[in-house]
XYZ file of C-alpha atoms in Angstrom:
151
model
C 150.189 151.799 150.859
C 152.433 149.412 149.666
C 152.199 145.785 150.307
C 155.364 146.052 151.302
C 155.416 148.624 154.162
C 156.436 146.341 156.795
C 159.635 145.384 155.606
C 160.279 149.134 155.465
C 160.409 148.919 159.152
C 156.813 151.014 159.393
C 154.037 149.859 161.325
C 151.013 147.962 159.797
C 147.893 148.834 161.313
C 144.583 147.565 161.063
C 144.028 150.377 158.827
C 146.035 149.955 156.488
C 144.535 146.184 156.279
C 141.917 147.273 155.605
C 142.427 150.062 153.084
C 144.557 148.023 150.921
C 141.214 145.020 151.518
C 139.244 147.577 149.736
C 141.455 149.194 147.147
C 142.064 144.662 146.556
C 138.984 143.883 145.665
C 137.905 145.063 141.409
C 136.513 142.910 138.710
C 139.433 140.558 138.434
C 139.701 139.405 141.263
C 136.224 138.487 141.484
C 136.539 136.846 137.832
C 140.047 135.088 139.401
C 138.618 133.657 142.579
C 135.225 132.882 140.441
C 137.898 130.450 138.125
C 139.797 129.699 140.031
C 136.610 128.125 142.420
C 135.445 127.523 138.916
C 138.607 125.619 138.163
C 138.648 123.732 142.389
C 135.108 121.600 141.418
C 136.121 120.426 137.980
C 139.062 119.200 139.789
C 137.165 117.956 142.950
C 134.007 116.314 139.514
C 137.361 114.633 137.413
C 138.992 113.332 141.160
C 135.044 111.765 141.924
C 135.118 110.142 138.334
C 138.156 109.068 138.627
C 137.083 106.473 141.732
C 133.925 105.923 139.848
C 136.415 102.667 138.469
C 136.373 103.745 134.879
C 139.185 102.679 132.580
C 142.422 104.032 132.785
C 141.523 105.820 136.407
C 144.877 105.550 138.337
C 146.219 107.642 135.428
C 144.099 109.892 135.063
C 144.503 110.231 138.461
C 147.903 110.864 139.225
C 147.843 113.620 136.004
C 145.034 115.171 137.987
C 146.696 115.380 140.468
C 149.669 117.193 139.113
C 148.022 119.413 136.808
C 145.884 120.380 140.118
C 149.142 121.000 142.229
C 150.732 123.386 139.790
C 147.468 124.944 139.364
C 147.753 125.614 143.324
C 151.315 126.806 143.275
C 150.684 128.898 139.938
C 148.181 130.388 142.067
C 149.291 131.337 145.122
C 152.723 132.441 143.496
C 150.705 134.302 141.529
C 148.357 135.942 144.900
C 152.139 137.032 146.764
C 153.302 138.737 144.204
C 153.054 142.844 144.495
C 151.742 143.077 140.610
C 148.628 141.219 141.587
C 148.007 144.496 143.013
C 146.874 145.657 139.139
C 148.043 143.373 136.451
C 147.073 139.508 137.445
C 148.228 137.813 134.051
C 152.157 139.551 134.811
C 151.482 137.847 138.286
C 151.061 135.042 136.419
C 153.933 135.418 133.894
C 155.501 136.362 136.959
C 154.768 133.351 138.847
C 155.264 130.613 136.239
C 158.774 132.131 135.455
C 160.951 131.680 138.848
C 161.414 127.629 139.119
C 163.243 127.372 141.611
C 161.032 129.725 143.752
C 158.050 127.195 143.267
C 160.361 124.271 144.286
C 160.305 126.180 147.421
C 157.017 127.278 147.805
C 155.846 123.003 146.654
C 158.156 121.916 148.861
C 156.283 124.680 151.762
C 152.906 124.044 150.381
C 153.701 119.651 151.039
C 154.954 120.423 154.428
C 152.089 122.634 155.612
C 149.586 119.159 154.488
C 151.868 116.957 155.664
C 151.749 118.741 159.252
C 148.185 118.873 159.069
C 147.127 115.672 158.159
C 149.636 114.280 161.291
C 148.309 116.956 163.559
C 144.745 118.035 162.235
C 144.909 120.993 164.542
C 147.996 122.008 163.059
C 145.780 122.823 159.517
C 144.377 126.008 161.232
C 147.761 127.403 161.599
C 148.932 126.065 157.790
C 148.364 129.188 156.303
C 150.715 131.739 158.807
C 154.370 129.500 157.663
C 152.524 129.361 153.571
C 152.704 133.040 153.418
C 155.741 133.618 155.090
C 157.234 131.033 152.369
C 155.814 132.725 150.012
C 156.795 136.042 150.847
C 160.393 135.505 151.659
C 160.415 133.251 147.817
C 159.452 136.934 145.991
C 162.154 139.269 148.712
C 164.177 136.086 147.583
C 164.494 137.053 144.383
C 164.278 140.749 144.117
C 167.582 140.753 146.108
C 168.945 138.763 143.570
C 167.739 140.389 140.723
C 168.634 143.336 142.193
C 172.212 141.970 143.857
C 173.446 141.162 139.841
C 172.709 144.400 138.382
C 175.973 146.276 138.308
C 176.574 149.381 140.575
């Protein structure tokens, strides 16, 4: 089963979703998840140290926030790429190459964060529009590549 069957006008069922989820559970996915969790814990510890009043803390906090946003962006883009089914490195490389798509996803993440900040119950709805934005950016990138090929 391919990840984009709904776009090909085939119905997507719960059984297909469970089969895809089982296929996705590999050692590489567990390793990527543990690396992401370790990075999140390190990021939280760095921001806690920045709040402790160390010299240069404001500059460090801004730098850490920028690095964290970039890491979140690359992680989201890599998870949305079809290559993540088989090769995480290729998915990360493809996510890093598309700067315009990354900008669009950054705007989607900022919009979701702003909506969740303004009205906290919207935080539970934020993953849906983010998944839609990630899919749309991937489809946009694929469509522009297909349009450039000579017939």
